[in-house]
mmCIF file of N, CA and C in Angstrom:
data_model
loop_
_atom_site.group_PDB
_atom_site.id
_atom_site.type_symbol
_atom_site.label_atom_id
_atom_site.label_comp_id
_atom_site.label_asym_id
_atom_site.label_seq_id
_atom_site.Cartn_x
_atom_site.Cartn_y
_atom_site.Cartn_z
ATOM 1 N N MET A 1 179.699 67.798 -36.291
ATOM 2 C CA MET A 1 180.631 68.873 -35.833
ATOM 3 C C MET A 1 180.037 69.968 -35.124
ATOM 4 N N PHE A 2 180.310 69.967 -33.620
ATOM 5 C CA PHE A 2 179.568 70.539 -32.310
ATOM 6 C C PHE A 2 180.795 71.830 -32.373
ATOM 7 N N PRO A 3 180.103 73.016 -32.591
ATOM 8 C CA PRO A 3 180.738 74.135 -31.755
ATOM 9 C C PRO A 3 181.196 74.100 -30.750
ATOM 10 N N SER A 4 182.480 74.657 -30.400
ATOM 11 C CA SER A 4 183.008 74.351 -28.922
ATOM 12 C C SER A 4 182.666 75.642 -28.171
ATOM 13 N N PHE A 5 182.343 76.577 -28.539
ATOM 14 C CA PHE A 5 181.785 77.783 -28.007
ATOM 15 C C PHE A 5 180.501 77.580 -27.271
ATOM 16 N N LEU A 6 179.693 76.572 -27.549
ATOM 17 C CA LEU A 6 178.478 76.170 -27.000
ATOM 18 C C LEU A 6 178.781 75.499 -25.699
ATOM 19 N N LEU A 7 180.044 75.306 -25.687
ATOM 20 C CA LEU A 7 180.397 74.284 -24.160
ATOM 21 C C LEU A 7 180.985 75.749 -23.323
ATOM 22 N N VAL A 8 181.458 76.674 -23.681
ATOM 23 C CA VAL A 8 181.612 77.705 -22.482
ATOM 24 C C VAL A 8 180.249 78.382 -22.164
ATOM 25 N N GLN A 9 180.461 78.402 -20.978
ATOM 26 C CA GLN A 9 179.403 79.241 -20.099
ATOM 27 C C GLN A 9 179.602 80.827 -20.127
ATOM 28 N N ILE A 10 178.881 81.791 -20.450
ATOM 29 C CA ILE A 10 178.967 82.817 -20.740
ATOM 30 C C ILE A 10 178.831 83.448 -18.959
ATOM 31 N N SER A 11 179.626 84.395 -18.574
ATOM 32 C CA SER A 11 179.612 85.190 -17.511
ATOM 33 C C SER A 11 178.126 85.637 -17.094
ATOM 34 N N PHE A 12 177.251 86.177 -17.967
ATOM 35 C CA PHE A 12 175.899 86.719 -17.566
ATOM 36 C C PHE A 12 174.866 85.539 -17.703
ATOM 37 N N CYS A 13 175.254 84.122 -17.947
ATOM 38 C CA CYS A 13 174.449 83.491 -17.928
ATOM 39 C C CYS A 13 174.610 82.336 -16.835
ATOM 40 N N THR A 14 174.702 83.019 -15.668
ATOM 41 C CA THR A 14 174.293 82.309 -14.380
ATOM 42 C C THR A 14 173.248 81.297 -13.939
ATOM 43 N N LEU A 15 173.271 80.805 -12.998
ATOM 44 C CA LEU A 15 172.053 80.274 -12.517
ATOM 45 C C LEU A 15 171.211 81.079 -12.418
ATOM 46 N N ASN A 16 169.562 81.181 -12.314
ATOM 47 C CA ASN A 16 168.786 81.882 -12.188
ATOM 48 C C ASN A 16 168.090 81.644 -11.071
ATOM 49 N N GLN A 17 168.529 81.948 -9.737
ATOM 50 C CA GLN A 17 168.062 81.597 -8.473
ATOM 51 C C GLN A 17 167.221 82.596 -8.097
ATOM 52 N N ILE A 18 166.400 82.509 -7.597
ATOM 53 C CA ILE A 18 165.630 83.880 -7.150
ATOM 54 C C ILE A 18 164.923 82.967 -5.869
ATOM 55 N N HIS A 19 165.494 83.819 -4.549
ATOM 56 C CA HIS A 19 164.572 83.320 -3.548
ATOM 57 C C HIS A 19 163.214 83.718 -3.120
ATOM 58 N N HIS A 20 162.532 82.739 -3.328
ATOM 59 C CA HIS A 20 161.181 83.012 -3.153
ATOM 60 C C HIS A 20 160.623 82.970 -1.518
ATOM 61 N N PHE A 21 161.075 83.780 -0.732
ATOM 62 C CA PHE A 21 160.641 83.614 0.305
ATOM 63 C C PHE A 21 159.249 83.791 1.095
ATOM 64 N N TYR A 22 158.527 85.156 0.263
ATOM 65 C CA TYR A 22 157.038 85.424 0.720
ATOM 66 C C TYR A 22 156.330 85.071 -0.643
ATOM 67 N N THR A 23 157.028 84.991 -1.515
ATOM 68 C CA THR A 23 156.007 84.393 -2.924
ATOM 69 C C THR A 23 155.300 82.838 -2.267
ATOM 70 N N TYR A 24 156.323 82.101 -1.771
ATOM 71 C CA TYR A 24 155.691 80.905 -1.689
ATOM 72 C C TYR A 24 154.578 80.888 -0.414
ATOM 73 N N ALA A 25 154.703 81.992 0.453
ATOM 74 C CA ALA A 25 153.453 82.029 1.366
ATOM 75 C C ALA A 25 152.233 82.674 0.541
ATOM 76 N N ILE A 26 152.279 83.678 -0.310
ATOM 77 C CA ILE A 26 151.239 83.845 -1.154
ATOM 78 C C ILE A 26 150.525 82.853 -1.914
ATOM 79 N N GLN A 27 151.355 82.151 -2.496
ATOM 80 C CA GLN A 27 150.693 80.918 -3.492
ATOM 81 C C GLN A 27 150.184 79.934 -2.745
ATOM 82 N N VAL A 28 150.732 79.432 -1.428
ATOM 83 C CA VAL A 28 149.994 78.893 -0.450
ATOM 84 C C VAL A 28 148.479 79.026 -0.085
ATOM 85 N N GLU A 29 148.763 80.447 0.686
ATOM 86 C CA GLU A 29 147.484 81.116 0.867
ATOM 87 C C GLU A 29 146.547 81.242 -0.218
ATOM 88 N N ASP A 30 146.909 81.572 -1.532
ATOM 89 C CA ASP A 30 146.095 81.519 -2.825
ATOM 90 C C ASP A 30 145.207 80.371 -3.234
ATOM 91 N N TYR A 31 146.277 79.098 -3.060
ATOM 92 C CA TYR A 31 145.695 77.766 -2.925
ATOM 93 C C TYR A 31 144.823 77.297 -2.035
ATOM 94 N N ALA A 32 145.096 77.635 -0.809
ATOM 95 C CA ALA A 32 144.086 77.525 0.277
ATOM 96 C C ALA A 32 142.802 77.705 0.291
ATOM 97 N N PHE A 33 142.521 79.081 -0.117
ATOM 98 C CA PHE A 33 141.306 79.851 -0.426
ATOM 99 C C PHE A 33 140.391 79.217 -1.439
ATOM 100 N N SER A 34 141.299 79.164 -2.777
ATOM 101 C CA SER A 34 140.748 78.530 -3.903
ATOM 102 C C SER A 34 140.432 77.231 -3.469
ATOM 103 N N THR A 35 140.845 76.573 -2.822
ATOM 104 C CA THR A 35 140.260 74.801 -2.406
ATOM 105 C C THR A 35 139.165 75.023 -1.282
ATOM 106 N N ILE A 36 139.062 76.151 -0.576
ATOM 107 C CA ILE A 36 137.833 76.645 0.170
ATOM 108 C C ILE A 36 136.787 76.852 -0.683
ATOM 109 N N ILE A 37 137.022 77.602 -1.688
ATOM 110 C CA ILE A 37 135.992 78.228 -2.726
ATOM 111 C C ILE A 37 135.262 77.327 -3.343
ATOM 112 N N ILE A 38 136.190 76.501 -4.105
ATOM 113 C CA ILE A 38 135.913 75.336 -4.831
ATOM 114 C C ILE A 38 135.107 74.035 -4.189
ATOM 115 N N LEU A 39 135.526 74.047 -2.713
ATOM 116 C CA LEU A 39 134.851 72.860 -1.648
ATOM 117 C C LEU A 39 133.536 73.686 -1.868
ATOM 118 N N GLY A 40 133.322 74.848 -1.502
ATOM 119 C CA GLY A 40 132.076 75.571 -1.042
ATOM 120 C C GLY A 40 130.935 75.113 -2.382
ATOM 121 N N LEU A 41 131.558 75.531 -3.187
ATOM 122 C CA LEU A 41 130.779 75.366 -4.576
ATOM 123 C C LEU A 41 130.327 74.444 -4.976
ATOM 124 N N LEU A 42 131.304 73.109 -4.805
ATOM 125 C CA LEU A 42 130.901 71.790 -4.785
ATOM 126 C C LEU A 42 129.597 71.620 -3.694
ATOM 127 N N VAL A 43 130.135 71.778 -2.595
ATOM 128 C CA VAL A 43 129.026 71.473 -2.020
ATOM 129 C C VAL A 43 127.619 71.979 -2.035
ATOM 130 N N PHE A 44 127.477 73.175 -2.685
ATOM 131 C CA PHE A 44 126.177 73.802 -2.741
ATOM 132 C C PHE A 44 125.732 73.052 -3.738
ATOM 133 N N THR A 45 126.621 72.839 -5.198
ATOM 134 C CA THR A 45 125.731 71.974 -6.055
ATOM 135 C C THR A 45 125.250 70.869 -6.017
ATOM 136 N N MET A 46 126.108 70.226 -5.279
ATOM 137 C CA MET A 46 126.003 68.675 -4.950
ATOM 138 C C MET A 46 124.523 68.756 -3.825
ATOM 139 N N ALA A 47 124.216 69.999 -2.761
ATOM 140 C CA ALA A 47 122.910 69.989 -1.983
ATOM 141 C C ALA A 47 121.611 70.477 -3.216
ATOM 142 N N SER A 48 121.987 71.235 -4.208
ATOM 143 C CA SER A 48 121.206 71.504 -4.972
ATOM 144 C C SER A 48 120.431 70.449 -5.573
ATOM 145 N N TYR A 49 121.818 69.010 -6.318
ATOM 146 C CA TYR A 49 121.069 68.162 -6.568
ATOM 147 C C TYR A 49 120.494 67.041 -5.766
ATOM 148 N N ALA A 50 120.458 67.078 -4.834
ATOM 149 C CA ALA A 50 120.110 66.468 -4.164
ATOM 150 C C ALA A 50 118.710 66.604 -3.496
ATOM 151 N N THR A 51 118.309 68.154 -3.533
ATOM 152 C CA THR A 51 117.240 68.538 -3.510
ATOM 153 C C THR A 51 115.987 68.527 -4.617
ATOM 154 N N ILE A 52 116.751 68.536 -5.930
ATOM 155 C CA ILE A 52 116.175 68.344 -6.961
ATOM 156 C C ILE A 52 115.760 66.720 -7.116
ATOM 157 N N LEU A 53 116.550 65.892 -6.814
ATOM 158 C CA LEU A 53 116.314 64.422 -6.790
ATOM 159 C C LEU A 53 115.550 63.709 -5.701
ATOM 160 N N VAL A 54 115.387 64.756 -4.427
ATOM 161 C CA VAL A 54 114.349 64.321 -3.399
ATOM 162 C C VAL A 54 113.023 64.867 -3.977
ATOM 163 N N THR A 55 112.896 66.182 -4.881
ATOM 164 C CA THR A 55 111.589 66.585 -5.163
ATOM 165 C C THR A 55 111.010 65.327 -6.270
ATOM 166 N N ILE A 56 111.964 64.968 -7.226
ATOM 167 C CA ILE A 56 111.464 64.238 -8.140
ATOM 168 C C ILE A 56 110.693 62.665 -7.482
ATOM 169 N N LEU A 57 111.570 62.371 -6.486
ATOM 170 C CA LEU A 57 111.190 61.159 -5.868
ATOM 171 C C LEU A 57 110.079 61.110 -5.190
ATOM 172 N N ALA A 58 109.569 62.181 -4.678
ATOM 173 C CA ALA A 58 108.549 62.587 -4.158
ATOM 174 C C ALA A 58 107.243 62.478 -4.535
ATOM 175 N N TYR A 59 107.437 63.473 -6.404
ATOM 176 C CA TYR A 59 106.516 63.359 -6.865
ATOM 177 C C TYR A 59 105.943 62.102 -7.443
ATOM 178 N N SER A 60 107.122 61.473 -7.924
ATOM 179 C CA SER A 60 106.887 59.896 -8.380
ATOM 180 C C SER A 60 106.366 59.015 -7.375
ATOM 181 N N HIS A 61 106.487 59.543 -5.832
ATOM 182 C CA HIS A 61 105.832 58.276 -5.087
ATOM 183 C C HIS A 61 104.449 58.856 -5.256
ATOM 184 N N LEU A 62 104.086 60.255 -5.096
ATOM 185 C CA LEU A 62 102.684 60.802 -4.962
ATOM 186 C C LEU A 62 101.665 60.281 -6.397
ATOM 187 N N TYR A 63 102.772 60.426 -7.364
ATOM 188 C CA TYR A 63 102.065 59.960 -8.626
ATOM 189 C C TYR A 63 101.584 58.457 -8.692
ATOM 190 N N THR A 64 102.289 57.553 -7.812
ATOM 191 C CA THR A 64 101.980 56.089 -7.791
ATOM 192 C C THR A 64 101.085 55.779 -6.888
ATOM 193 N N LEU A 65 101.012 56.650 -5.723
ATOM 194 C CA LEU A 65 99.608 56.505 -5.063
ATOM 195 C C LEU A 65 98.530 56.971 -5.085
ATOM 196 N N GLN A 66 98.510 57.957 -6.387
ATOM 197 C CA GLN A 66 97.483 58.527 -6.893
ATOM 198 C C GLN A 66 97.071 57.307 -7.795
ATOM 199 N N GLN A 67 97.836 56.618 -8.611
ATOM 200 C CA GLN A 67 97.443 55.503 -9.530
ATOM 201 C C GLN A 67 96.805 54.435 -8.556
ATOM 202 N N ARG A 68 97.476 54.129 -7.713
ATOM 203 C CA ARG A 68 96.722 53.069 -6.779
ATOM 204 C C ARG A 68 95.397 53.724 -6.498
ATOM 205 N N TYR A 69 94.896 54.525 -5.940
ATOM 206 C CA TYR A 69 93.857 55.072 -5.518
ATOM 207 C C TYR A 69 92.828 55.185 -6.325
ATOM 208 N N LEU A 70 93.196 55.698 -7.882
ATOM 209 C CA LEU A 70 92.350 56.170 -8.721
ATOM 210 C C LEU A 70 91.912 54.807 -9.655
ATOM 211 N N GLY A 71 92.943 53.757 -9.760
ATOM 212 C CA GLY A 71 93.230 52.562 -10.217
ATOM 213 C C GLY A 71 93.946 53.269 -11.736
ATOM 214 N N ASN A 72 93.858 52.167 -12.820
ATOM 215 C CA ASN A 72 94.699 52.382 -14.228
ATOM 216 C C ASN A 72 93.484 53.054 -15.041
ATOM 217 N N SER A 73 92.538 53.208 -15.053
ATOM 218 C CA SER A 73 91.456 53.643 -15.778
ATOM 219 C C SER A 73 91.794 55.428 -16.292
ATOM 220 N N GLU A 74 91.477 55.223 -17.926
ATOM 221 C CA GLU A 74 91.918 56.636 -18.493
ATOM 222 C C GLU A 74 90.877 57.489 -18.322
ATOM 223 N N ASP A 75 89.414 57.087 -17.916
ATOM 224 C CA ASP A 75 88.663 57.898 -17.503
ATOM 225 C C ASP A 75 88.531 58.421 -16.204
ATOM 226 N N VAL A 76 89.256 59.477 -15.485
ATOM 227 C CA VAL A 76 89.347 59.617 -14.133
ATOM 228 C C VAL A 76 88.121 60.362 -13.602
ATOM 229 N N GLY A 77 87.948 61.614 -14.071
ATOM 230 C CA GLY A 77 87.048 62.284 -13.738
ATOM 231 C C GLY A 77 87.832 63.353 -12.904
ATOM 232 N N VAL A 78 87.136 64.374 -12.160
ATOM 233 C CA VAL A 78 87.612 65.446 -11.584
ATOM 234 C C VAL A 78 87.699 65.173 -10.212
ATOM 235 N N LEU A 79 88.817 65.367 -9.692
ATOM 236 C CA LEU A 79 89.008 65.634 -8.239
ATOM 237 C C LEU A 79 88.908 66.846 -7.419
ATOM 238 N N ASP A 80 88.422 66.563 -6.226
ATOM 239 C CA ASP A 80 88.507 67.653 -5.404
ATOM 240 C C ASP A 80 89.585 68.131 -5.048
ATOM 241 N N LEU A 81 89.689 69.029 -3.858
ATOM 242 C CA LEU A 81 91.155 69.746 -3.453
ATOM 243 C C LEU A 81 91.299 68.622 -2.472
ATOM 244 N N LYS A 82 90.806 67.837 -2.037
ATOM 245 C CA LYS A 82 91.593 66.926 -0.915
ATOM 246 C C LYS A 82 91.726 65.700 -1.598
ATOM 247 N N GLY A 83 91.793 65.435 -2.803
ATOM 248 C CA GLY A 83 91.792 64.397 -3.879
ATOM 249 C C GLY A 83 90.874 63.066 -3.634
ATOM 250 N N LEU A 84 89.979 63.683 -3.405
ATOM 251 C CA LEU A 84 88.845 62.315 -3.833
ATOM 252 C C LEU A 84 87.947 62.738 -4.599
ATOM 253 N N PRO A 85 86.786 61.722 -5.241
ATOM 254 C CA PRO A 85 86.062 61.865 -5.903
ATOM 255 C C PRO A 85 85.240 62.884 -5.569
ATOM 256 N N PRO A 86 84.527 63.726 -6.446
ATOM 257 C CA PRO A 86 83.217 65.026 -5.654
ATOM 258 C C PRO A 86 81.827 63.873 -5.134
ATOM 259 N N ASN A 87 81.679 62.835 -5.839
ATOM 260 C CA ASN A 87 80.544 62.117 -5.361
ATOM 261 C C ASN A 87 80.593 61.421 -3.573
ATOM 262 N N GLU A 88 81.967 61.411 -3.413
ATOM 263 C CA GLU A 88 82.029 60.515 -1.906
ATOM 264 C C GLU A 88 82.120 61.658 -0.856
ATOM 265 N N THR A 89 81.494 61.271 0.051
ATOM 266 C CA THR A 89 81.630 62.379 1.350
ATOM 267 C C THR A 89 82.079 61.470 2.410
ATOM 268 N N GLN A 90 82.941 62.290 3.252
ATOM 269 C CA GLN A 90 83.543 61.475 4.341
ATOM 270 C C GLN A 90 82.980 61.879 5.621
#
């Protein structure tokens, strides 16, 4: 059993249409600036990660060169500031 009064539209229950002329422009502007801000933060984050990755790769390359120069012995000794053993002269 379906109440018939639910089928009748009450006079104050009309279509709720609000014309949004200026609010759309504000929303579009907010979206545009939020996209720029998010994109800027994304670029900054990716540049930071790239810098960290380049630094890690450079250190690993230097470590590899150091291991080749010194050999794989455990008793390396002390290196001077130029990276040569103290007994060798240039």
